[in-house]
Amino acid sequence: MPEAAEFRLESEDARPVQAARRVRVLLPLPFPEPFDYGAPAGLDLPPGSYVEVPLGPRRVFGVVWGEGDPAAPGAVPDAKLKPVLRRFDLPPMPEVSRRFVDWVAAYTMTAPGTVLRMAVSVSAALEGPRVLTGYRRAEGDPPDGFKLSPQRRRILDLLADGPPRPAAELAAEAGCTPAVVRAMADAGVLLPVPLRSGPRFAVPDGALPGPVLSPPQAAAAEALRETVAAGAYSATLLDGVTGSGKTEVYFEAVAAALRAGRQVLVLLPEIALSPQALDRFARRFGARPAEWHSDLPPPLRRNTWRAVASGEVRVVVGARSALFLPYPDLGLIVVDEEHEPAFKQEEGVIYHARDMAVARAHLGRIPIVLVSATPSLETLANAEAGRYGRIDLPDRHGGAELPEVTLIDLRRPDAAPPPRHWLSPVLRDALTETLAAGEQAMLFLNRRGYAPLTLCRACGHRLQCPNCTAWLVEHRLSRRLQCHHCGYTARLPDECPQCGAEGSFVACGPGVERVAEEVAELFPDARVAVLTSDTLLGPRAMQEMVDRVKAHEIDLLIGTQVMAKGHHFPLLTLVGVVDADLGLSGGDLRAGERTFQLLHQVAGRAGRESRPGRVFLQTHMPDTPVMRALAAHDRDAFLANEADARRQTEMPPYGRLAALIVSGEDERTVEQAALRLGRAAPHDRPELTVLGPAPAPLAILRGRHRRRLLLRGPKGLALQPIVADWLAAVEVPPGVRVQVDIDPYSFL
Ligand code: ADP
Ligand code: ZN
């Protein structure tokens, strides 16, 4: 029994294995439960300890989840128990973080280990900072007999009066190998010194004064400070138009939490995590917060994770995954732009970061503030029911007027653009006026590329992605066709693969590149920039573009939602929405709500200072509640209408949904599994409705066939146990995957 022998070797005293402590260790793997391991005598393993344990032939990290019980059913006998190999030098994962992992796992119906893997997403961080060796010059001249080659001389020059530097860096600059540096150290010409790895995190100062707040802002700030002082769970919606000072107000709550010595988490949608947002924070608190998102370079990621765990980092501004960092003393959570769909993670563990943040605040008994100019119906329903507090900031700071919003009815012949053009004469005239006045304009179209569909003029064949139920989108700038779902790209073929006609392809419909073409034709002298995720690679490119717009090096911006976010351009007075109806097609439950939120935000870009702004929405549906509400600035009318519709159909937030997505490479097996699930659905319970199975709108995605089922239940009924029973009753064949999406936001 090698395991036991190994265990005895590892433990310091010779007592038999049976006498050792047993701990439950959660591994970052999709097992349903933690496993038992033996705790070698002398190794202190409080709950939350990060440890290394054997798993088959591998060694994996894990977290001590609690005491083991040898009498528990199915427990590994003592004699077979494997030992914890070592404990990492870190403060234990806090109890609240562990309960949060379990809670999220239960809510989303995922294995707790899978959630743990999100919480410890940088396992390299467990090892501690790497200590680098740097080199400096020894005092005095090189010893006799030490030949000063040109490379060696360069290294000595590089170190003349600067700080010690690592061998690799010196070698790279001197044009030699690191061995040359080490040989110089062996000869005593250079001296090795340990280098501290990674920068320290500056400490934000909660005592610095903010701006003088207006009376409504001051009242709002005071109310939030009180929730922080209460030191208990509370959720508060901070609702106010863009520019009303919501950020200044929640900064006051952040300051209060900092003064109380607590940690703070500000969650932002990934796209809003811009250098400006961090700079603004730095101006207010004297130090940049730690940032957390998927693009963080690995060393910084490691350092940040450890500094959060040790409590050194006081404030994290991050995307949704920042919620899972192991804060030892989190005292406040702010979710800015709480309505943003980007808070829903659709892959791996499917969760909504806003909702999980509320749960985290509840578990940690701390306040959470949900901030938005266009709150989600979910949050509004909670505020109406009295579960969340609510603070309104009615006016734009400094009294800036809301822009005038005009609907352009594209159905009217005089408003329709000329054939194969996309800008109505009304919008063209407005652009002309704005540019003539020396002001800036923005055209918004939430569609990358040149054209969303390319077809053969001769036979009607449409170019489709080979892996997905989706058209290929032509990108002229990169001269490629692209699938926006799986990333497949190809060259535009010379001849139609269907009928062989040559040069027969025509572009249908506009993307931003095509609008840019039209603009170039209309305003050849205007300085135009196209802003999409294709043209703006990373936050730095975005920052440069923002600076150029502010410096008035650009007259006209054309872009997708990457430019809808909080940038503040004083000269921008005109916003044109090329296709306001774009988000309304498709059967998405929240299509109207999202369209309102997005277009409201886009409209808010116009006229943010003394110059009044104008917004034009091109639409074929000027009579829909969304368009009418946008034109009348009547958000509440829109929301009331939307809430009524949801209430009548018992849709969220007035009912609950869970989706099952069945997928696999073989269509027949997927179909059969879906039918089997459909038959086993809880049809006998009158309070539940089951829809499907039906082919998903994206019936094929990345080569996998997909079917969907949707379960709807009344508000207040937990769907998880029902789904668990349902799944347990069906045997899913190999090669087929069933994903559960609780509270789905995507219906694709
Ligand atoms: P929101 O978050 O609601 O969009 P912000 O907090 O970003 O609003 O405020 C909009 C702009 O007005 C920002 O530039 C902000 O610094 C400024 N501002 C808001 N309130 C004040 C105030 N009381 N004093 C000075 N500037 C303010
Ligand atoms: Zn594809």
Short mmCIF file of C-alpha atoms in Angstrom, two decimals, residues 313-555:
data_model
loop_
_atom_site.label_atom_id
_atom_site.label_comp_id
_atom_site.label_asym_id
_atom_site.label_seq_id
_atom_site.Cartn_x
_atom_site.Cartn_y
_atom_site.Cartn_z
CA VAL A 313 -4.75 45.77 -1.86
CA ARG A 314 -7.49 48.01 -0.50
CA VAL A 315 -9.53 48.63 -3.62
CA VAL A 316 -10.09 46.44 -6.66
CA VAL A 317 -11.72 47.85 -9.76
CA GLY A 318 -12.46 44.89 -11.92
CA ALA A 319 -14.59 42.91 -14.32
CA ARG A 320 -16.94 40.21 -13.10
CA SER A 321 -14.29 37.66 -12.10
CA ALA A 322 -12.95 40.14 -9.49
CA LEU A 323 -15.90 39.04 -7.39
CA PHE A 324 -14.17 35.73 -6.70
CA LEU A 325 -10.92 37.13 -5.29
CA PRO A 326 -10.26 36.01 -1.68
CA TYR A 327 -10.85 39.35 0.11
CA PRO A 328 -10.13 38.91 3.82
CA ASP A 329 -12.01 42.06 4.77
CA LEU A 330 -14.36 43.21 2.05
CA GLY A 331 -16.53 46.05 3.37
CA LEU A 332 -18.32 47.38 0.28
CA ILE A 333 -19.25 46.29 -3.24
CA VAL A 334 -20.26 48.71 -5.99
CA VAL A 335 -21.65 47.38 -9.27
CA ASP A 336 -21.49 50.20 -11.79
CA GLU A 337 -23.66 49.90 -14.93
CA GLU A 338 -25.53 47.15 -13.14
CA HIS A 339 -27.86 46.67 -16.12
CA GLU A 340 -25.02 45.64 -18.46
CA PRO A 341 -25.50 42.26 -20.17
CA ALA A 342 -21.71 41.83 -19.99
CA PHE A 343 -22.04 40.92 -16.32
CA LYS A 344 -23.50 37.62 -17.41
CA GLN A 345 -20.79 35.05 -18.00
CA GLU A 346 -21.97 32.65 -20.67
CA GLU A 347 -19.16 30.12 -20.66
CA GLY A 348 -17.77 27.74 -18.05
CA VAL A 349 -19.66 28.60 -14.90
CA ILE A 350 -22.71 30.43 -16.22
CA TYR A 351 -23.46 33.20 -13.74
CA HIS A 352 -24.61 36.78 -13.49
CA ALA A 353 -21.98 38.80 -11.64
CA ARG A 354 -24.47 41.40 -10.42
CA ASP A 355 -26.69 38.77 -8.85
CA MET A 356 -23.75 36.86 -7.41
CA ALA A 357 -22.39 40.15 -6.02
CA VAL A 358 -25.61 40.65 -4.10
CA ALA A 359 -25.25 37.13 -2.72
CA ARG A 360 -21.62 37.85 -1.78
CA ALA A 361 -22.67 41.01 0.05
CA HIS A 362 -25.34 39.04 1.87
CA LEU A 363 -22.93 36.31 2.93
CA GLY A 364 -20.35 38.88 4.04
CA ARG A 365 -22.97 41.08 5.77
CA ILE A 366 -21.83 44.17 3.88
CA PRO A 367 -23.52 46.85 1.78
CA ILE A 368 -23.74 46.71 -2.00
CA VAL A 369 -24.59 49.62 -4.29
CA LEU A 370 -26.04 48.98 -7.75
CA VAL A 371 -25.50 51.94 -10.06
CA SER A 372 -27.19 52.72 -13.36
CA ALA A 373 -28.81 55.35 -15.53
CA THR A 374 -31.07 52.65 -16.94
CA PRO A 375 -31.53 50.04 -14.21
CA SER A 376 -32.52 46.51 -15.12
CA LEU A 377 -36.10 45.43 -14.53
CA GLU A 378 -34.74 42.87 -12.07
CA THR A 379 -33.19 45.54 -9.89
CA LEU A 380 -36.18 47.86 -10.21
CA ALA A 381 -38.52 45.06 -9.15
CA ASN A 382 -36.35 44.46 -6.08
CA ALA A 383 -36.39 48.15 -5.26
CA GLU A 384 -40.16 48.30 -5.68
CA ALA A 385 -40.62 45.31 -3.43
CA GLY A 386 -38.56 47.08 -0.77
CA ARG A 387 -35.75 44.52 -0.84
CA TYR A 388 -33.34 47.15 -2.15
CA GLY A 389 -33.07 50.74 -1.04
CA ARG A 390 -33.28 53.35 -3.74
CA ILE A 391 -31.62 56.71 -4.26
CA ASP A 392 -32.39 58.92 -7.24
CA LEU A 393 -30.23 61.64 -8.71
CA PRO A 394 -32.59 63.45 -11.02
CA ASP A 395 -30.47 66.08 -12.81
CA ARG A 396 -27.35 66.34 -14.87
CA HIS A 397 -24.57 68.00 -12.93
CA GLY A 398 -24.09 71.62 -13.95
CA GLY A 399 -27.56 71.71 -15.45
CA ALA A 400 -26.57 70.40 -18.90
CA GLU A 401 -29.74 69.78 -20.89
CA LEU A 402 -30.71 66.36 -22.16
CA PRO A 403 -30.26 66.14 -25.92
CA GLU A 404 -33.21 66.52 -28.23
CA VAL A 405 -34.10 63.12 -29.70
CA THR A 406 -35.71 62.89 -33.14
CA LEU A 407 -37.01 59.70 -34.74
CA ILE A 408 -36.40 59.40 -38.47
CA ASP A 409 -39.16 57.23 -39.91
CA LEU A 410 -37.36 55.31 -42.66
CA ARG A 411 -40.68 54.14 -44.09
CA ARG A 412 -41.42 57.65 -45.33
CA PRO A 413 -40.20 58.18 -48.88
CA ASP A 414 -38.70 61.59 -48.12
CA ALA A 415 -36.75 60.17 -45.17
CA ALA A 416 -35.45 57.01 -46.83
CA PRO A 417 -31.77 56.97 -47.81
CA PRO A 418 -30.93 56.57 -51.54
CA PRO A 419 -30.48 52.95 -52.70
CA ARG A 420 -27.47 51.22 -51.15
CA HIS A 421 -26.92 54.14 -48.85
CA TRP A 422 -27.75 54.21 -45.16
CA LEU A 423 -28.02 57.80 -44.04
CA SER A 424 -31.35 59.56 -44.38
CA PRO A 425 -31.34 63.06 -45.96
CA VAL A 426 -32.45 64.39 -42.54
CA LEU A 427 -29.39 62.93 -40.88
CA ARG A 428 -27.13 64.07 -43.72
CA ASP A 429 -28.33 67.65 -43.28
CA ALA A 430 -27.75 67.49 -39.56
CA LEU A 431 -24.23 66.16 -40.13
CA THR A 432 -23.52 68.97 -42.57
CA GLU A 433 -24.67 71.60 -40.07
CA THR A 434 -22.70 70.11 -37.21
CA LEU A 435 -19.48 69.87 -39.17
CA ALA A 436 -19.94 73.38 -40.56
CA ALA A 437 -20.29 74.68 -36.99
CA GLY A 438 -16.91 73.14 -36.11
CA GLU A 439 -18.53 70.56 -33.84
CA GLN A 440 -18.19 66.80 -33.71
CA ALA A 441 -20.61 64.04 -34.64
CA MET A 442 -20.92 60.35 -33.94
CA LEU A 443 -22.64 57.68 -36.02
CA PHE A 444 -23.57 54.57 -34.13
CA LEU A 445 -24.12 51.16 -35.68
CA ASN A 446 -23.69 48.09 -33.58
CA ARG A 447 -22.31 45.98 -36.39
CA ARG A 448 -18.66 45.40 -37.15
CA GLY A 449 -17.29 44.94 -40.65
CA TYR A 450 -18.54 46.08 -44.04
CA ALA A 451 -21.69 44.06 -44.58
CA PRO A 452 -23.49 41.49 -42.44
CA LEU A 453 -24.38 39.30 -45.41
CA THR A 454 -22.80 38.56 -48.75
CA LEU A 455 -24.73 36.80 -51.51
CA CYS A 456 -24.28 35.72 -55.11
CA ARG A 457 -26.17 37.93 -57.52
CA ALA A 458 -26.48 35.06 -59.98
CA CYS A 459 -27.92 32.27 -57.83
CA GLY A 460 -28.74 33.86 -54.45
CA HIS A 461 -26.25 31.69 -52.56
CA ARG A 462 -25.35 33.22 -49.17
CA LEU A 463 -21.93 32.84 -47.65
CA GLN A 464 -22.32 30.97 -44.40
CA CYS A 465 -19.91 29.88 -41.67
CA PRO A 466 -19.02 26.19 -42.03
CA ASN A 467 -19.13 25.78 -38.22
CA CYS A 468 -22.12 27.87 -37.20
CA THR A 469 -25.64 28.79 -38.21
CA ALA A 470 -24.46 32.29 -39.08
CA TRP A 471 -23.66 34.40 -42.14
CA LEU A 472 -20.09 35.36 -42.78
CA VAL A 473 -19.48 39.05 -42.30
CA GLU A 474 -17.34 40.83 -44.84
CA HIS A 475 -14.51 42.96 -43.40
CA ARG A 476 -13.03 45.10 -46.14
CA LEU A 477 -10.28 46.61 -44.02
CA SER A 478 -8.79 43.19 -43.39
CA ARG A 479 -10.08 41.77 -46.72
CA ARG A 480 -11.59 38.76 -44.98
CA LEU A 481 -14.91 37.16 -44.31
CA GLN A 482 -15.45 36.52 -40.62
CA CYS A 483 -17.80 34.54 -38.45
CA HIS A 484 -18.62 36.66 -35.41
CA HIS A 485 -19.52 33.58 -33.39
CA CYS A 486 -16.56 31.22 -33.78
CA GLY A 487 -13.88 33.44 -35.32
CA TYR A 488 -13.68 31.45 -38.60
CA THR A 489 -12.19 33.58 -41.35
CA ALA A 490 -11.77 33.11 -45.08
CA ARG A 491 -10.98 35.09 -48.19
CA LEU A 492 -13.89 36.28 -50.31
CA PRO A 493 -13.96 33.60 -53.04
CA ASP A 494 -13.46 34.70 -56.66
CA GLU A 495 -16.34 32.58 -57.84
CA CYS A 496 -19.57 31.42 -56.25
CA PRO A 497 -19.10 27.96 -54.71
CA GLN A 498 -22.70 27.16 -55.70
CA CYS A 499 -23.07 28.28 -59.34
CA GLY A 500 -19.50 29.15 -60.30
CA ALA A 501 -20.36 32.69 -61.41
CA GLU A 502 -17.35 34.99 -61.26
CA GLY A 503 -17.25 38.27 -59.34
CA SER A 504 -20.94 37.86 -58.58
CA PHE A 505 -20.95 38.64 -54.86
CA VAL A 506 -22.84 41.61 -53.50
CA ALA A 507 -22.79 43.01 -50.00
CA CYS A 508 -26.16 43.27 -48.28
CA GLY A 509 -26.81 45.74 -45.51
CA PRO A 510 -24.43 48.01 -43.70
CA GLY A 511 -21.65 47.52 -41.18
CA VAL A 512 -19.60 50.39 -39.79
CA GLU A 513 -17.03 50.14 -42.60
CA ARG A 514 -19.75 50.65 -45.17
CA VAL A 515 -21.13 53.67 -43.32
CA ALA A 516 -17.59 55.05 -43.30
CA GLU A 517 -17.53 54.67 -47.10
CA GLU A 518 -20.73 56.67 -47.41
CA VAL A 519 -19.41 59.35 -45.08
CA ALA A 520 -16.21 59.64 -47.12
CA GLU A 521 -18.33 60.20 -50.21
CA LEU A 522 -20.50 62.85 -48.50
CA PHE A 523 -17.84 64.66 -46.47
CA PRO A 524 -14.51 64.09 -48.20
CA ASP A 525 -12.77 66.63 -45.98
CA ALA A 526 -14.04 65.40 -42.64
CA ARG A 527 -11.55 63.64 -40.40
CA VAL A 528 -13.19 60.30 -39.70
CA ALA A 529 -12.36 57.51 -37.28
CA VAL A 530 -13.94 54.06 -37.13
CA LEU A 531 -14.14 52.62 -33.64
CA THR A 532 -14.81 48.93 -33.18
CA SER A 533 -13.19 46.07 -31.37
CA ASP A 534 -11.35 45.36 -34.67
CA THR A 535 -9.76 48.79 -34.86
CA LEU A 536 -9.20 49.42 -31.15
CA LEU A 537 -6.99 46.68 -29.87
CA GLY A 538 -6.76 47.16 -26.15
CA PRO A 539 -7.18 49.98 -23.66
CA ARG A 540 -4.18 51.94 -24.90
CA ALA A 541 -5.55 52.27 -28.42
CA MET A 542 -8.83 53.39 -26.91
CA GLN A 543 -7.08 55.99 -24.79
CA GLU A 544 -5.20 57.37 -27.80
CA MET A 545 -8.42 57.63 -29.75
CA VAL A 546 -10.17 59.41 -26.88
CA ASP A 547 -7.30 61.88 -26.66
CA ARG A 548 -7.46 62.56 -30.40
CA VAL A 549 -11.19 63.19 -30.24
CA LYS A 550 -10.75 65.55 -27.30
CA ALA A 551 -8.00 67.41 -29.15
CA HIS A 552 -10.44 67.82 -32.06
CA GLU A 553 -8.24 65.87 -34.44
CA ILE A 554 -11.39 63.94 -35.40
CA ASP A 555 -14.63 65.39 -36.73
#
